[in-house]
PDB file of C-alpha atoms in Angstrom:
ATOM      1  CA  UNK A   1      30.960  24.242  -1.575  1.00  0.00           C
ATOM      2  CA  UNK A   2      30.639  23.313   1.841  1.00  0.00           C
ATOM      3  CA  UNK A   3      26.784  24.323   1.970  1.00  0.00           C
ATOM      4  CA  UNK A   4      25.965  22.670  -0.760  1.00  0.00           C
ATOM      5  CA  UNK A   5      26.849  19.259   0.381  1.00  0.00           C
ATOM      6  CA  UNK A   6      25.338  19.797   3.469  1.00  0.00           C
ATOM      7  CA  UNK A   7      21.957  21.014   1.502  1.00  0.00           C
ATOM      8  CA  UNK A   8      22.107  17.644  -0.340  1.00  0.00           C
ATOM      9  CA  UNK A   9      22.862  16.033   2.398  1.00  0.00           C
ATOM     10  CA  UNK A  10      19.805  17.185   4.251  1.00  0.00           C
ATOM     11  CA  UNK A  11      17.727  16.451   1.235  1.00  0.00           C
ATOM     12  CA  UNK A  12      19.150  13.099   1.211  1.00  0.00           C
ATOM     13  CA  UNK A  13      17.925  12.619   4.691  1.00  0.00           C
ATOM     14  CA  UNK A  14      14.834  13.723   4.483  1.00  0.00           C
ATOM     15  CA  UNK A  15      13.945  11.742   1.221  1.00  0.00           C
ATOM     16  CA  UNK A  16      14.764   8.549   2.518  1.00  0.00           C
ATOM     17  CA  UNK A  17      12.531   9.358   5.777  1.00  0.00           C
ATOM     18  CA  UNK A  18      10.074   9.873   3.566  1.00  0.00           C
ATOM     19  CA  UNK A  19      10.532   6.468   2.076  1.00  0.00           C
ATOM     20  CA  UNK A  20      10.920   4.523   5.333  1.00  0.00           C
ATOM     21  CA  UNK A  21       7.666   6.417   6.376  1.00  0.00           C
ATOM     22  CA  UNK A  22       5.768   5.216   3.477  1.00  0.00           C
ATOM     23  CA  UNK A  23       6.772   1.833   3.291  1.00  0.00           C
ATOM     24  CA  UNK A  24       6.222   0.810   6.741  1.00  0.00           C
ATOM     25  CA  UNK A  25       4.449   3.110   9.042  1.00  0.00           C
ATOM     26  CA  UNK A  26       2.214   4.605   6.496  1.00  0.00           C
ATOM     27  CA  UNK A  27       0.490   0.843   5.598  1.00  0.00           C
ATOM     28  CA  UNK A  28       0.352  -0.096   9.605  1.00  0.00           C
ATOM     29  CA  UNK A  29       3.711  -1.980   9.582  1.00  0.00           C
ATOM     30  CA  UNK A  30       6.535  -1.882  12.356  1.00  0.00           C
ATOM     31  CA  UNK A  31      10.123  -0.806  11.417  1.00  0.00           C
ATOM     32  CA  UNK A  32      12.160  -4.333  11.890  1.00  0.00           C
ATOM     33  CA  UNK A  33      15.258  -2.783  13.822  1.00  0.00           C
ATOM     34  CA  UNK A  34      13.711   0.394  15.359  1.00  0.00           C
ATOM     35  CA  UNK A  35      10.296   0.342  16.200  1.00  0.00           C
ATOM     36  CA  UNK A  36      10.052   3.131  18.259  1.00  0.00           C
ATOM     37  CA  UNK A  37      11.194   5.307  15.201  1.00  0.00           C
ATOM     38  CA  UNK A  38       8.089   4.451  13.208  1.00  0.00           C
ATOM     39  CA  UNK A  39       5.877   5.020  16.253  1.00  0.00           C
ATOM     40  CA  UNK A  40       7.106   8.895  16.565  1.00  0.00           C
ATOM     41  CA  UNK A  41       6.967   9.161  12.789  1.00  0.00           C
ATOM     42  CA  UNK A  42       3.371   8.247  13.138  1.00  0.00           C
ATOM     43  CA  UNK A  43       2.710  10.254  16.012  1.00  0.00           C
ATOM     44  CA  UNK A  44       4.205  13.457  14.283  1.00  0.00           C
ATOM     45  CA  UNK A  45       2.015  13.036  11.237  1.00  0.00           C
ATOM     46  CA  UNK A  46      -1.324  12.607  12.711  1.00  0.00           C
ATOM     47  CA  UNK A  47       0.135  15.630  14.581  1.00  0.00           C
ATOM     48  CA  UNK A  48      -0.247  17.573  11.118  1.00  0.00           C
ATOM     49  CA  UNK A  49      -3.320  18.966   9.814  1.00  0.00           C
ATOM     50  CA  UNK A  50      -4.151  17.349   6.441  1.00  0.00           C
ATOM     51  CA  UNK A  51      -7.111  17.661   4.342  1.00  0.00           C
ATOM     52  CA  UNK A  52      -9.081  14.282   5.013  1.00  0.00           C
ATOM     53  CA  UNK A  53     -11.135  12.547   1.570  1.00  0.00           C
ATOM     54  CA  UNK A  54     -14.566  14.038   2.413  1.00  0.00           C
ATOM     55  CA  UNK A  55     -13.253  18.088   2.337  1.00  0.00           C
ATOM     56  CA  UNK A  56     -13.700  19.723  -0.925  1.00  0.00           C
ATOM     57  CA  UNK A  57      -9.916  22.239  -2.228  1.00  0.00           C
ATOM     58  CA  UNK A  58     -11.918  24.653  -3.267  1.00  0.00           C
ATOM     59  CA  UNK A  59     -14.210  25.798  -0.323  1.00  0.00           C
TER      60      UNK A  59
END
């Protein structure tokens, strides 16, 4: 029992960091209490590779 609260627990964290993410750093806006969080999250996504607009899925 005790795993699976802290499974939904984690998933629970991580959703809402995906949230935050996309509704401030992801358009260019600062977090209003902690702004340093929004810098790392932007740091550790441009970190990531990504397939940009101009790259074609099925090469």
């Amino acid at each position: 029992m005790l795993a699976i609260v802290l499974m939904m627990l984690l998933v629970l964290v991580l959703s809402v960091g995906v949230v935050v993410y996309v509704a401030y750093p992801h358009r260019g806006e600062d977090l209003p209490l902690v702004p340093q969080l929004g810098d790392a999250m932007r740091k550790g996504v441009d970190s990531l590779p990504t397939i940009g607009d101009h790259e074609d899925i099925r090469a």
